[in-house]
mmCIF file of C-alpha atoms in Angstrom:
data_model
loop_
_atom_site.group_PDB
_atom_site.id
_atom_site.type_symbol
_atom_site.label_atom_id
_atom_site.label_comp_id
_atom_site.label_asym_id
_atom_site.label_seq_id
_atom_site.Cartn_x
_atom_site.Cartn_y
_atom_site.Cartn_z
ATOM 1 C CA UNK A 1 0.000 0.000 0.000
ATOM 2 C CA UNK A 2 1.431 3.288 -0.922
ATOM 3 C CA UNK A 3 1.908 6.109 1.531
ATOM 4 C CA UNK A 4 -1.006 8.195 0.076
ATOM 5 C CA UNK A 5 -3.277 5.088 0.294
ATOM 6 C CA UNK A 6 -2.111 5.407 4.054
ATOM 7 C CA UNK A 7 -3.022 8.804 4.536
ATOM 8 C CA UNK A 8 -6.230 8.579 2.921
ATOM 9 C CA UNK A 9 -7.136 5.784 5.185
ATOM 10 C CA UNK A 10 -5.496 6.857 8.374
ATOM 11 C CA UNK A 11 -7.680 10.304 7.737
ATOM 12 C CA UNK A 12 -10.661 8.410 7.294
ATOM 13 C CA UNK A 13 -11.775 10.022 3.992
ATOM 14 C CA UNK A 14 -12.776 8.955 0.856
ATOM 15 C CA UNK A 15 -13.304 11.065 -2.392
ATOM 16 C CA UNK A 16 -16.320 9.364 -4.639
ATOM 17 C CA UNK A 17 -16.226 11.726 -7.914
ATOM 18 C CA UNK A 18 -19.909 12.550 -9.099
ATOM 19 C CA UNK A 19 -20.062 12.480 -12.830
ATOM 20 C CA UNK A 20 -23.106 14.418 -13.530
ATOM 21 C CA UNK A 21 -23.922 14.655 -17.696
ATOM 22 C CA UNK A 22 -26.415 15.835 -19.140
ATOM 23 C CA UNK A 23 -29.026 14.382 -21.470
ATOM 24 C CA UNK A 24 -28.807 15.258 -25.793
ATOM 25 C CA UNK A 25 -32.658 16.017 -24.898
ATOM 26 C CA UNK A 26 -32.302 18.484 -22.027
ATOM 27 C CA UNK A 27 -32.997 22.166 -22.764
ATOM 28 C CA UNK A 28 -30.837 25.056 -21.699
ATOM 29 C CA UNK A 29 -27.014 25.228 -21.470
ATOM 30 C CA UNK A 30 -23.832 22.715 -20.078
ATOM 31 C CA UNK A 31 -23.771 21.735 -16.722
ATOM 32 C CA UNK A 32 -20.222 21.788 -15.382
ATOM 33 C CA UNK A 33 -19.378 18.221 -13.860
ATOM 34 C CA UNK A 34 -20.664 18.276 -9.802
ATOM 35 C CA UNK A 35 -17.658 18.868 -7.190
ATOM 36 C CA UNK A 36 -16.258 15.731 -6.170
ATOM 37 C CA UNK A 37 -18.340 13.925 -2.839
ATOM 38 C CA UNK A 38 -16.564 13.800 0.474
ATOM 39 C CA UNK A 39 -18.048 10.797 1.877
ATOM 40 C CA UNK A 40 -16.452 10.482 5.490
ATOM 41 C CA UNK A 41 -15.957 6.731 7.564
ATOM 42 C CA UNK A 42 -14.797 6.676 10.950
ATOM 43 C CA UNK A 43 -10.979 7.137 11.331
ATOM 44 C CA UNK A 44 -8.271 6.518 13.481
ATOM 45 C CA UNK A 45 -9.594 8.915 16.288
ATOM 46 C CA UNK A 46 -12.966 7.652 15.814
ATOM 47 C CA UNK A 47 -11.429 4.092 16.039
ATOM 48 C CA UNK A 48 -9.526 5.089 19.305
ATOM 49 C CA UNK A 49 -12.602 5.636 21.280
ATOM 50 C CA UNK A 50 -14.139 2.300 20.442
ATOM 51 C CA UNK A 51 -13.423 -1.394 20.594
ATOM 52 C CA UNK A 52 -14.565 -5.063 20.419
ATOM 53 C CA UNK A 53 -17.721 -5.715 22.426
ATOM 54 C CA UNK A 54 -16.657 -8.974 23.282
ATOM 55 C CA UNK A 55 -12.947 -10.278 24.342
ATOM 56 C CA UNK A 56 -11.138 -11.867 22.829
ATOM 57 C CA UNK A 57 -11.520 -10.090 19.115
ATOM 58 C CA UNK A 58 -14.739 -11.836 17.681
ATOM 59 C CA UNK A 59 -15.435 -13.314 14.586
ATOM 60 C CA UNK A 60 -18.228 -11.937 12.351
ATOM 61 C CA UNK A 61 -20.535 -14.910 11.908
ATOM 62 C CA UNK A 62 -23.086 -12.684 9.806
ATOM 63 C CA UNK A 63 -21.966 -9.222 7.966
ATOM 64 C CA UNK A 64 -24.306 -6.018 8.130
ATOM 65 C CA UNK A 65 -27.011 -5.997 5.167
ATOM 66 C CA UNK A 66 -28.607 -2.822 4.918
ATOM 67 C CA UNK A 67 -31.778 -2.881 3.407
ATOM 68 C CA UNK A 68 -32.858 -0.987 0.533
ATOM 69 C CA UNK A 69 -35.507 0.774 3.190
ATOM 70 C CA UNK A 70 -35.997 0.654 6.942
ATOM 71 C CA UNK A 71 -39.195 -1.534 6.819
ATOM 72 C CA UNK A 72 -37.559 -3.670 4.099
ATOM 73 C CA UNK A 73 -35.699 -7.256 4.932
ATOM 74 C CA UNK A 74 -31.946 -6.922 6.100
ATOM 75 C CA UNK A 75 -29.681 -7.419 9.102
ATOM 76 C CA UNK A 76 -29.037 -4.332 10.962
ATOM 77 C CA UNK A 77 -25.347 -4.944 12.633
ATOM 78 C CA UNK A 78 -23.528 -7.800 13.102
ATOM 79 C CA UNK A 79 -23.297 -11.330 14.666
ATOM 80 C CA UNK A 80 -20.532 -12.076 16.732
ATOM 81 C CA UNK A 81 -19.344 -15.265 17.840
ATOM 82 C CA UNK A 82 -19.561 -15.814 21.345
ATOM 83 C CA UNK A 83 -19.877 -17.792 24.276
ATOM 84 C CA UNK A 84 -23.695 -18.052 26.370
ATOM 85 C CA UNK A 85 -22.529 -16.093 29.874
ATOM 86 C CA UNK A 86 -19.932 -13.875 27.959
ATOM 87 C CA UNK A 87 -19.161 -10.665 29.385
ATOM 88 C CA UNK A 88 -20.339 -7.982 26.699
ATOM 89 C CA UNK A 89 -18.625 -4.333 27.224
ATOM 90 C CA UNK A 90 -19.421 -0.704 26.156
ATOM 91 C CA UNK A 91 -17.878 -0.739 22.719
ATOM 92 C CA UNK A 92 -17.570 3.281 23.375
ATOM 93 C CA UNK A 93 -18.059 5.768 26.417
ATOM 94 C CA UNK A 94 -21.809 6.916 26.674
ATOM 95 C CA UNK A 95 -25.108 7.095 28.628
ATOM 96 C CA UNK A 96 -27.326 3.172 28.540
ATOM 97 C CA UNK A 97 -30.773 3.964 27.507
ATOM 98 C CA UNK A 98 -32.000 1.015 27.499
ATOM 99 C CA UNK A 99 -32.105 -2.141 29.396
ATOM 100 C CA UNK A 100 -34.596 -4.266 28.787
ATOM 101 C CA UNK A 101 -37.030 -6.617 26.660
ATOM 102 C CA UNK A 102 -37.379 -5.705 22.860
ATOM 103 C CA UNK A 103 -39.726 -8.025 21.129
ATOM 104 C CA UNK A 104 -38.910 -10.581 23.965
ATOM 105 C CA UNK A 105 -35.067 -10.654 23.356
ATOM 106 C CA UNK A 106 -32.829 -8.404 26.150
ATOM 107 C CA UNK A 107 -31.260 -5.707 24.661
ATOM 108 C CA UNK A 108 -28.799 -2.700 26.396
ATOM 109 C CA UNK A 109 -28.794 0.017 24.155
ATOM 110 C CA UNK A 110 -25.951 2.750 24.632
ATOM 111 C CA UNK A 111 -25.950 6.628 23.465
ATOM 112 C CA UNK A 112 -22.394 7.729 22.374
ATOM 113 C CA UNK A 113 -21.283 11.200 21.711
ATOM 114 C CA UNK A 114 -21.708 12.551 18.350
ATOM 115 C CA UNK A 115 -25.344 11.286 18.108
ATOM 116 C CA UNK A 116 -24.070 7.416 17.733
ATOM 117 C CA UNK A 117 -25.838 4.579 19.699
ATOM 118 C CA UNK A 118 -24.890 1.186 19.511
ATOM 119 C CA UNK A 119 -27.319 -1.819 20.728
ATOM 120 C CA UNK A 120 -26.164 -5.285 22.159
ATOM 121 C CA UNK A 121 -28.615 -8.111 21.976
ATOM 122 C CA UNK A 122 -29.240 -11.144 23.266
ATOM 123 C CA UNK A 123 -27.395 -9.596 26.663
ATOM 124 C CA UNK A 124 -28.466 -10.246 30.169
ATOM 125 C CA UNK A 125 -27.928 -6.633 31.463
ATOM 126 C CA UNK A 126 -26.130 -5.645 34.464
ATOM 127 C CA UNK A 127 -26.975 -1.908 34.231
ATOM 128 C CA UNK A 128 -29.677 -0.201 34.503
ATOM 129 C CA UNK A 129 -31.184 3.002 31.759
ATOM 130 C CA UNK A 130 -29.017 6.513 32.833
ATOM 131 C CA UNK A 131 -25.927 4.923 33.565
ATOM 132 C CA UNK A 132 -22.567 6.361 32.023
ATOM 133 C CA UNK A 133 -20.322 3.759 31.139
ATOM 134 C CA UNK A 134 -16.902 4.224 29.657
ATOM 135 C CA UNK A 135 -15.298 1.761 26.899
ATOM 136 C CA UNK A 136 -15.047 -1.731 27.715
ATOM 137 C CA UNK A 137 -17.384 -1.634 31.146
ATOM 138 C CA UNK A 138 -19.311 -4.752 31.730
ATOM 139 C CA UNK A 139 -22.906 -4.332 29.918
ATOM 140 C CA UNK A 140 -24.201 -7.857 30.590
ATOM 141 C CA UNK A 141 -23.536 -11.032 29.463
ATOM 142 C CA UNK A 142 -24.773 -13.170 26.271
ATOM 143 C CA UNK A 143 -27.541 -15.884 26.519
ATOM 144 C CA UNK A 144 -28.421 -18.257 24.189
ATOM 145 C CA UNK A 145 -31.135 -17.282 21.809
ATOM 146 C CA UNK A 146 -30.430 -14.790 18.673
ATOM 147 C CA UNK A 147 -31.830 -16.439 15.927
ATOM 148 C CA UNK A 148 -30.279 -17.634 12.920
ATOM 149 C CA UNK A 149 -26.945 -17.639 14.818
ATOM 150 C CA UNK A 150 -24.257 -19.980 13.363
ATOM 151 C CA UNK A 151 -22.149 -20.498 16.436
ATOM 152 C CA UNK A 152 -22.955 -21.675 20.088
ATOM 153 C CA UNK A 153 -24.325 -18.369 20.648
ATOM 154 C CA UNK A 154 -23.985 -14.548 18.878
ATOM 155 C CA UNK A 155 -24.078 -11.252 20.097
ATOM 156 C CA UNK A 156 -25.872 -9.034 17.867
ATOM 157 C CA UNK A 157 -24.379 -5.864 17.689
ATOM 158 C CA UNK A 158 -25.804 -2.859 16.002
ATOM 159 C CA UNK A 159 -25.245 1.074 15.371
ATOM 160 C CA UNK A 160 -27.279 3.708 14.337
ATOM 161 C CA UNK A 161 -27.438 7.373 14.086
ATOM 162 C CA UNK A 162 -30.869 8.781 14.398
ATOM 163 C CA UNK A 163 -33.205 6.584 12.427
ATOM 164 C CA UNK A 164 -30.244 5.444 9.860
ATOM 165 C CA UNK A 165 -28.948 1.818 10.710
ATOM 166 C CA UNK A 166 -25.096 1.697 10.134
ATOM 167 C CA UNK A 167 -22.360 -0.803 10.300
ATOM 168 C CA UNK A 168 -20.623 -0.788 13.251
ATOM 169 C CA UNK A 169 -17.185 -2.885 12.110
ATOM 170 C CA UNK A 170 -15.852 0.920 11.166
ATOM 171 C CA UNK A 171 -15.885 1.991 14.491
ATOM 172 C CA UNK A 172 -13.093 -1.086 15.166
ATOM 173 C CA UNK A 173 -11.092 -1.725 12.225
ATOM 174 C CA UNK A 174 -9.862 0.367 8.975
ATOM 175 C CA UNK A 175 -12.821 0.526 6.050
ATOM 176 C CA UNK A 176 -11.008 -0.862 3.428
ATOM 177 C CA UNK A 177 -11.194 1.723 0.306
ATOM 178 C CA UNK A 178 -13.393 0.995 -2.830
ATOM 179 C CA UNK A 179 -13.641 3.017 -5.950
ATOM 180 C CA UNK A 180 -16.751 3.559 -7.222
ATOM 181 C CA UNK A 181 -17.553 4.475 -11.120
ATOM 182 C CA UNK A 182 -17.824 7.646 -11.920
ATOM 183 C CA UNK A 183 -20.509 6.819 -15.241
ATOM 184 C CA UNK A 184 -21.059 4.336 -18.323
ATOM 185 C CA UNK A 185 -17.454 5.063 -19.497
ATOM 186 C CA UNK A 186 -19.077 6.916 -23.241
ATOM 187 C CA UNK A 187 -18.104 9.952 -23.892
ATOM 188 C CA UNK A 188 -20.403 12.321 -24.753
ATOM 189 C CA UNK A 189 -19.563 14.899 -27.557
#
């Protein structure tokens, strides 16, 4: 990896150029080409303020899907291996607001700065809602029971900001960079 690779991903950053073009049939003049779209991941101060809910490192059983809409089919977060009576910790420093039954599965639900909350089910709390907790206190531990888990047991872990689900594997390891195209490749004359 070449040392601008490794600034661009130490920053966090990653330029996705817009190619915006214009249609033979469209009235009125030449649109110059859209300014090139910052689209920003968590970096390596974003990553310093969170880790692993679960020690040692996990393995991701089942990657984040996000679906197409909210009340679409997906999976919101990720599935962690894990062990039933595993202690599961405050990936990041926040307030719990939540600690309780969802849908009949236990859930602890965090609030980090930055309008960030992360959610950690099938956990058997050990805190209680209005609690701060820093990174890596003791949320509860992991029961049996997340379905569709393909270990002994899974901790589903999940991130949002407001309404929009997110993956949370940025906030712990580097986002690996894609390019995206930019158009259909034609030139247009």
């Amino acid at each position: 990896m070449g040392s601008a690779s490794r600034i661009i991903t130490r920053i966090g950053v990653v330029l996705t150029a817009v190619v915006v073009s214009s249609s033979p049939a469209a009235a009125g003049p030449a649109r110059a080409p859209a300014p090139p779209q910052v689209v920003a991941f968590p970096g390596d101060a974003v990553r310093a303020t969170y880790d692993w809910p679960l020690h040692p490192r996990p393995r991701v059983v089942r990657s984040f899907d996000k679906p197409a809409q909210n009340w679409l089919p997906g999976h919101r977060g990720v599935d962690l291996a894990a062990a039933p009576g595993q202690r599961v910790l405050a990936a990041g420093a926040g307030t719990v607001v939540f600690a309780g039954a969802v849908a009949g599965r236990p859930v602890v639900s965090v609030d980090h700065p930055g309008g960030l909350r992360t959610t950690y089910e099938p956990v058997e709390p050990s805190v209680t809602a209005g609690r701060r907790v820093g990174r890596g206190d003791l949320l509860g531990t992991v029961i049996v029971g997340h379905p569709e888990c393909a270990a002994t047991a899974c901790l589903h872990w999940g991130l949002r900001r407001d309404r929009e689900y997110l993956d949370p594997l940025p906030l712990v390891r580097a986002v690996p960079i894609r390019l995206l195209p930019t158009g259909t490749g034609q030139a247009r004359g």
